[in-house]
Amino acid sequence: MNKQKIAIILAIESSCDDSAASIISADQKTGRIRVLSNIISSQIAIHKKYGGVVPEIAAREHVLNLLPVINEALIKAKVLPKNLTAIAITKGPGLITSLIAGAETARALAFAWKKPLIEVNHIEGHIYANFINPTAPIKFPAVILTVSGGHTILLVMEKSGKIKIIGETRDDAAGEAYDKAAKMMGLGYPGGSIVSGLAAEYGKKTTNLKLPRPMLNSPDFDFSFSGLKTALLYELKKDPNWKNRIPEYCSDYQQAIIDVLIHKTLKAALKFKAKTTMLTGGVSANNELRAQMAEAVKTRTKNINFVIPAKDYTTDNAAMIATAAFYKLRKNKLISFKRLRVNASLELK
Ligand code: KG4
Ligand code: ZN
């Protein structure tokens, strides 16, 4: 194990369209994490007009944004490069050109500052967002639902770092389902916060819409969201008045996603005798999902802790990458700048 009592980690995250840098300090003995800075430069305004992320533009923006974001993270944290224990970097999965922009920045800084690197899987980063000031004690086994723009994965963590995937989406990710619905209704990008805002506007009123809850009763822990998107398309085509009912459509569409996510997560928590259930990823920023999952764990299970990241750590950020890196540092998983390689389709192991 690295000998310093307090580890100070700079993390860089650039797997999609956010250029992010964060500094954390972590107590090697107690595992307590303090986020000293968490800086994000969002490219949403640029990609919005194309209705989604344009990889070449994202990479070019990362090249412009990353160094200023890293500088700001150091200044805000009042940390000098010489005091860093290591530099963490997202290895994948993600957009290859975006990953390269981050990795080459990390490589250059590691060389210039003579610091070791720690490679982090982006999904693992999302999972470890829950280890930053956890909302309840994390006991194992834990069942973890990761819901982002690119992934919908249900997994069991038997102990810290030991992960087993038990279910995945067979087509679209939950965040993608939000984004595609928003695009279909001409609401803009990214769809998650827009659709959930309109659903909130509709409120708790009942609706006559009956969008499907795909794979709700399938015997496995898998998901499917592309059929839901198609069902929405057919409903909109049938309804000449749909433009006046958008909040209602958003409400039922969102509830269809939430129903399936909660049902499968609770089923897994019971089957694997989980002591903790966690939610992570961009879609876990969703207020309804957060509230309904918390309520379901409380009322439909016994003695299972529910842990969810603070909103700042749900969508892509570098504090989560730094936190995952800290657990790798404890296992001495440090590499030299020469060995750093990105992998756009990196698997979770
Ligand atoms: O984790 P993330 O920032 O990036 C990926 O790793 O994909 O997740 C982005 C996704 C997008 O699909 C976005 O629409 C969704 O998270 N999202 C939300 C909300 N905020 C972001 N989905 C539902 N409700 C939200 N409030
Ligand atoms: Zn992400």
Coordinates of C-alpha atoms and ligand atoms in Angstrom, one line a residue:
M1 CA 0.0 0.0 0.0
N2 CA 1.0 3.6 -0.7
K3 CA 2.4 4.9 2.6
Q4 CA 1.0 8.4 2.9
K5 CA -1.7 8.7 5.5
I6 CA -3.7 11.1 3.4
A7 CA -3.7 10.4 -0.3
I8 CA -4.4 13.4 -2.7
I9 CA -5.7 12.4 -6.1
L10 CA -6.3 14.5 -9.2
A11 CA -8.8 12.8 -11.5
I12 CA -9.6 13.7 -15.2
E13 CA -12.8 12.5 -16.9
S14 CA -13.5 13.1 -20.5
S15 CA -15.3 10.0 -21.8
C16 CA -18.2 11.8 -23.4
D17 CA -19.0 15.5 -23.6
D18 CA -18.0 16.8 -20.2
S19 CA -14.5 18.0 -19.5
A20 CA -14.1 17.3 -15.8
A21 CA -11.3 17.5 -13.1
S22 CA -11.5 16.9 -9.4
I23 CA -9.1 16.7 -6.4
I24 CA -10.0 14.5 -3.5
S25 CA -8.2 13.8 -0.3
A26 CA -8.7 10.3 1.2
D27 CA -7.7 8.9 4.5
Q28 CA -5.9 5.6 3.8
K29 CA -6.9 4.2 7.2
T30 CA -10.5 5.2 7.5
G31 CA -11.4 5.5 3.8
R32 CA -13.0 8.9 4.4
I33 CA -13.1 10.9 1.2
R34 CA -13.2 14.7 1.0
V35 CA -13.9 16.3 -2.3
L36 CA -11.7 19.4 -2.4
S37 CA -12.8 20.5 -5.9
N38 CA -15.1 19.1 -8.6
I39 CA -15.0 21.2 -11.8
I40 CA -17.0 20.4 -14.9
S41 CA -17.0 22.2 -18.2
S42 CA -20.2 21.1 -20.0
Q43 CA -20.5 21.1 -23.8
I44 CA -24.3 20.8 -23.8
A45 CA -24.8 24.2 -25.4
I46 CA -22.5 23.2 -28.3
H47 CA -24.0 19.7 -29.0
K48 CA -27.6 20.8 -28.4
K49 CA -28.0 22.2 -32.0
Y50 CA -27.1 18.7 -33.4
G51 CA -29.5 16.9 -31.1
G52 CA -26.8 14.8 -29.6
V53 CA -23.0 14.5 -29.0
V54 CA -20.8 14.9 -32.1
P55 CA -17.6 13.0 -31.2
E56 CA -15.1 15.1 -33.2
I57 CA -16.4 18.3 -31.8
A58 CA -16.4 16.8 -28.3
A59 CA -12.7 15.8 -28.6
R60 CA -11.7 19.2 -29.9
E61 CA -13.5 20.9 -27.0
H62 CA -11.8 18.6 -24.5
V63 CA -8.4 19.7 -25.9
L64 CA -9.4 23.4 -25.3
N65 CA -11.1 22.8 -21.9
L66 CA -9.1 20.2 -20.0
L67 CA -6.1 22.2 -18.9
P68 CA -8.1 25.2 -17.7
V69 CA -10.4 22.8 -15.8
I70 CA -7.5 21.0 -14.2
N71 CA -5.9 24.3 -13.3
E72 CA -9.1 25.5 -11.7
A73 CA -9.5 22.2 -9.8
L74 CA -6.0 22.6 -8.3
I75 CA -6.5 26.2 -7.4
K76 CA -9.9 25.6 -5.8
A77 CA -8.5 22.7 -3.8
K78 CA -5.4 24.7 -2.8
V79 CA -3.2 21.8 -3.9
L80 CA 0.1 22.0 -5.7
P81 CA 1.0 19.4 -8.3
K82 CA 4.0 18.3 -6.2
N83 CA 1.6 17.3 -3.4
L84 CA -0.4 14.9 -5.5
T85 CA -0.2 11.2 -4.7
A86 CA -1.4 10.1 -8.2
I87 CA -3.3 11.2 -11.2
A88 CA -6.5 9.2 -12.1
I89 CA -7.8 9.0 -15.6
T90 CA -10.9 7.4 -17.3
K91 CA -9.6 4.5 -19.4
G92 CA -13.1 3.7 -21.0
P93 CA -15.8 3.0 -22.0
G94 CA -16.7 6.1 -23.9
L95 CA -16.1 7.9 -27.1
I96 CA -12.6 7.0 -28.3
T97 CA -11.5 10.5 -29.4
S98 CA -12.8 12.0 -26.1
L99 CA -11.0 9.4 -24.1
I100 CA -7.7 10.0 -26.0
A101 CA -8.0 13.8 -25.3
G102 CA -8.2 13.1 -21.5
A103 CA -5.6 10.3 -21.5
E104 CA -3.0 12.3 -23.4
T105 CA -3.4 15.2 -21.0
A106 CA -3.0 12.9 -18.1
R107 CA 0.0 11.2 -19.7
A108 CA 1.7 14.6 -20.3
L109 CA 1.1 15.8 -16.7
A110 CA 2.2 12.5 -15.2
F111 CA 5.5 12.8 -17.1
A112 CA 6.0 16.5 -16.3
W113 CA 5.1 16.1 -12.6
K114 CA 6.7 12.7 -12.2
K115 CA 3.5 11.2 -10.8
P116 CA 2.0 7.7 -11.2
L117 CA -1.3 7.1 -13.0
I118 CA -4.4 5.1 -12.1
E119 CA -6.7 3.9 -14.8
V120 CA -10.4 3.9 -13.9
N121 CA -13.4 2.3 -15.7
H122 CA -16.0 5.0 -16.1
I123 CA -18.9 2.7 -14.9
E124 CA -16.8 1.8 -11.8
G125 CA -16.5 5.6 -11.3
H126 CA -20.3 5.9 -11.3
I127 CA -20.5 3.1 -8.7
Y128 CA -17.9 4.7 -6.4
A129 CA -19.8 8.0 -6.5
N130 CA -21.8 6.3 -3.7
F131 CA -18.7 6.1 -1.6
I132 CA -18.4 9.9 -1.3
N133 CA -20.1 10.7 2.0
P134 CA -22.6 7.7 1.7
T135 CA -26.2 8.5 2.6
A136 CA -26.2 5.3 4.7
P137 CA -23.6 2.7 5.8
I138 CA -22.4 0.6 2.8
K139 CA -22.7 -3.1 3.8
F140 CA -22.1 -6.0 1.5
P141 CA -23.4 -7.7 -0.5
A142 CA -24.8 -4.6 -2.3
V143 CA -27.0 -4.6 -5.3
I144 CA -26.2 -1.6 -7.6
L145 CA -28.3 -0.2 -10.4
T146 CA -26.2 1.9 -12.8
V147 CA -28.4 4.0 -15.2
S148 CA -26.7 6.4 -17.5
G149 CA -26.9 7.6 -21.1
G150 CA -24.8 4.6 -22.3
H151 CA -25.5 1.9 -19.8
T152 CA -28.2 0.2 -17.7
I153 CA -26.5 -2.4 -15.6
L154 CA -27.6 -4.3 -12.5
L155 CA -24.8 -5.8 -10.5
V156 CA -23.9 -7.3 -7.2
M157 CA -20.9 -6.1 -5.3
E158 CA -19.9 -8.9 -2.9
K159 CA -17.2 -6.9 -1.2
S160 CA -15.5 -3.6 -2.2
G161 CA -14.2 -4.0 -5.7
K162 CA -15.7 -7.5 -6.4
I163 CA -18.4 -7.0 -9.0
K164 CA -20.7 -9.4 -10.7
I165 CA -23.0 -8.2 -13.5
I166 CA -26.5 -9.9 -13.1
G167 CA -28.5 -8.0 -15.7
E168 CA -28.1 -5.4 -18.5
T169 CA -30.2 -3.6 -21.1
R170 CA -30.6 -5.6 -24.3
D171 CA -30.9 -2.5 -26.4
D172 CA -31.2 1.2 -25.4
A173 CA -30.0 2.5 -22.0
A174 CA -32.4 4.2 -19.6
G175 CA -30.8 7.6 -20.2
E176 CA -30.9 7.0 -24.0
A177 CA -34.7 6.2 -23.7
Y178 CA -35.2 9.6 -22.1
D179 CA -33.0 11.3 -24.8
K180 CA -34.8 9.6 -27.7
A181 CA -38.2 10.4 -26.3
A182 CA -37.3 14.0 -26.0
K183 CA -36.0 14.1 -29.5
M184 CA -39.1 12.5 -30.8
M185 CA -41.3 15.1 -29.2
G186 CA -38.9 17.9 -30.3
L187 CA -38.0 18.9 -26.7
G188 CA -34.3 19.2 -27.0
Y189 CA -31.1 17.6 -25.6
P190 CA -30.2 16.0 -23.2
G191 CA -33.7 14.6 -22.7
G192 CA -33.5 13.3 -19.1
S193 CA -33.9 16.6 -17.2
I194 CA -36.4 18.0 -19.8
V195 CA -38.7 15.0 -19.8
S196 CA -38.5 14.7 -16.0
G197 CA -39.3 18.5 -15.7
L198 CA -42.4 18.1 -17.9
A199 CA -43.4 14.9 -16.0
A200 CA -43.2 16.9 -12.8
E201 CA -45.4 19.6 -14.3
Y202 CA -48.1 16.9 -15.0
G203 CA -47.8 15.9 -11.3
K204 CA -49.5 12.9 -9.7
K205 CA -52.7 13.0 -11.8
T206 CA -53.7 9.7 -13.2
T207 CA -53.4 9.2 -17.0
N208 CA -55.2 7.1 -19.5
L209 CA -52.0 6.4 -21.3
K210 CA -50.9 2.8 -21.0
L211 CA -47.3 2.6 -22.3
P212 CA -45.8 -0.8 -21.8
R213 CA -43.4 -1.7 -18.9
P214 CA -41.0 -3.8 -21.0
M215 CA -39.6 -7.0 -19.5
L216 CA -41.2 -6.2 -16.1
N217 CA -42.1 -9.8 -15.5
S218 CA -39.2 -11.5 -17.4
P219 CA -37.5 -14.1 -15.2
D220 CA -34.1 -12.5 -15.5
F221 CA -32.5 -9.1 -14.5
D222 CA -32.3 -7.7 -18.0
F223 CA -34.0 -4.6 -19.3
S224 CA -35.2 -3.4 -22.7
F225 CA -36.2 0.2 -23.6
S226 CA -36.3 0.4 -27.4
G227 CA -39.8 -1.1 -27.5
L228 CA -41.0 1.6 -25.1
K229 CA -39.7 4.3 -27.4
T230 CA -41.5 2.7 -30.4
A231 CA -44.7 2.4 -28.3
L232 CA -44.5 6.1 -27.6
L233 CA -44.0 6.8 -31.3
Y234 CA -47.1 4.9 -32.2
E235 CA -49.2 6.6 -29.4
L236 CA -48.1 10.0 -30.7
K237 CA -48.9 9.1 -34.3
K238 CA -52.4 8.0 -33.2
D239 CA -53.1 11.2 -31.2
P240 CA -53.8 14.4 -33.2
N241 CA -53.8 16.3 -29.9
W242 CA -50.4 15.0 -28.6
K243 CA -48.7 18.4 -28.7
N244 CA -51.1 19.6 -26.0
R245 CA -50.5 16.6 -23.9
I246 CA -46.7 16.5 -23.8
P247 CA -46.4 16.6 -19.9
E248 CA -48.8 13.7 -19.7
Y249 CA -46.8 11.6 -22.2
C250 CA -43.6 12.5 -20.3
S251 CA -45.2 11.4 -17.0
D252 CA -46.3 8.0 -18.2
Y253 CA -43.1 7.4 -20.2
Q254 CA -41.0 8.2 -17.2
Q255 CA -43.1 6.1 -14.9
A256 CA -42.8 3.1 -17.3
I257 CA -38.9 3.4 -17.0
I258 CA -39.1 3.8 -13.2
D259 CA -41.5 0.9 -12.7
V260 CA -39.1 -1.5 -14.5
L261 CA -36.0 -0.2 -12.8
I262 CA -37.4 -0.4 -9.3
H263 CA -39.0 -3.8 -9.9
K264 CA -35.9 -5.5 -11.1
T265 CA -33.6 -3.8 -8.5
L266 CA -35.8 -5.0 -5.6
K267 CA -36.1 -8.5 -7.1
A268 CA -32.3 -8.6 -7.3
A269 CA -31.8 -7.2 -3.8
L270 CA -34.1 -9.9 -2.3
K271 CA -32.6 -12.7 -4.4
F272 CA -29.0 -11.8 -3.5
K273 CA -29.8 -11.0 0.1
A274 CA -28.4 -7.5 -0.3
K275 CA -27.6 -5.4 2.8
T276 CA -27.4 -2.3 0.6
T277 CA -29.1 -1.1 -2.5
M278 CA -27.4 1.7 -4.6
L279 CA -28.4 3.8 -7.5
T280 CA -25.8 5.5 -9.8
G281 CA -25.3 7.2 -13.1
G282 CA -26.9 10.2 -14.9
V283 CA -30.5 8.9 -14.6
S284 CA -30.1 8.7 -10.8
A285 CA -30.3 12.5 -10.9
N286 CA -34.0 12.0 -11.5
N287 CA -36.1 13.1 -8.5
E288 CA -38.9 10.7 -9.1
L289 CA -36.6 7.7 -9.4
R290 CA -34.7 8.8 -6.3
A291 CA -37.8 9.2 -4.2
Q292 CA -39.7 6.1 -5.5
M293 CA -36.7 3.8 -5.1
A294 CA -36.0 5.1 -1.6
E295 CA -39.7 4.5 -0.7
A296 CA -39.7 1.0 -2.3
V297 CA -36.6 -0.1 -0.5
K298 CA -38.0 1.2 2.8
T299 CA -41.5 -0.3 2.5
R300 CA -41.0 -3.4 0.4
T301 CA -37.7 -4.8 2.0
K302 CA -36.4 -5.3 5.5
N303 CA -33.1 -3.9 6.8
I304 CA -31.6 -2.9 3.4
N305 CA -29.8 0.4 3.4
F306 CA -30.4 2.7 0.4
V307 CA -27.4 4.7 -0.8
I308 CA -27.6 7.3 -3.6
P309 CA -25.0 9.8 -4.7
A310 CA -25.5 13.6 -4.1
K311 CA -26.8 15.1 -7.3
D312 CA -23.4 16.6 -8.2
Y313 CA -22.0 13.1 -8.4
T314 CA -24.7 11.5 -10.5
T315 CA -24.0 12.8 -14.0
D316 CA -20.5 12.6 -15.4
N317 CA -17.9 14.1 -13.0
A318 CA -14.3 13.5 -12.0
A319 CA -14.8 13.2 -8.2
M320 CA -16.3 9.8 -8.8
I321 CA -13.2 8.8 -10.9
A322 CA -10.9 10.0 -8.1
T323 CA -12.9 8.0 -5.5
A324 CA -12.7 4.8 -7.6
A325 CA -9.0 5.5 -8.1
F326 CA -8.5 5.7 -4.3
Y327 CA -9.7 2.1 -4.0
K328 CA -7.2 1.1 -6.7
L329 CA -4.4 3.0 -5.0
R330 CA -5.1 1.0 -1.8
K331 CA -4.4 -2.1 -3.9
N332 CA -1.3 -0.5 -5.4
K333 CA -2.7 -0.4 -8.9
L334 CA -0.5 2.4 -10.1
I335 CA 1.1 2.5 -13.6
S336 CA 3.7 4.7 -15.4
F337 CA 2.7 7.2 -18.0
K338 CA 4.2 4.9 -20.6
R339 CA 1.6 2.1 -20.0
L340 CA -1.6 4.2 -20.2
R341 CA -4.0 2.9 -22.9
V342 CA -7.6 3.9 -23.4
N343 CA -10.3 1.3 -24.4
A344 CA -13.6 2.7 -25.9
S345 CA -15.4 -0.6 -25.1
L346 CA -13.7 -1.4 -21.8
E347 CA -15.7 -4.1 -19.9
L348 CA -16.6 -4.0 -16.2
K349 CA -14.8 -6.7 -14.3
Ligands
KG4_1 O1 -23.9 9.4 -16.5 P1 -24.1 10.4 -17.5 O2 -23.8 11.8 -17.2 O3 -23.3 10.0 -18.8 C1 -23.1 8.7 -19.3 O4 -22.2 8.1 -18.8 O5 -23.9 8.3 -20.2 O6 -25.6 10.2 -18.0 C2 -26.2 11.0 -18.9 C3 -27.7 10.6 -19.1 C4 -28.4 11.2 -20.3 O7 -29.0 10.2 -21.0 C5 -29.4 12.1 -19.6 O8 -30.6 12.3 -20.3 C6 -29.7 11.4 -18.3 O9 -28.4 10.9 -17.9 N1 -30.2 12.3 -17.2 C7 -31.4 12.1 -16.7 C8 -31.5 13.2 -15.8 N2 -30.4 14.0 -15.8 C9 -29.6 13.4 -16.7 N3 -32.3 11.2 -16.9 C10 -33.5 11.3 -16.1 N4 -33.7 12.4 -15.3 C11 -32.8 13.3 -15.0 N5 -33.0 14.3 -14.2
ZN2 ZN -21.3 8.4 -17.2

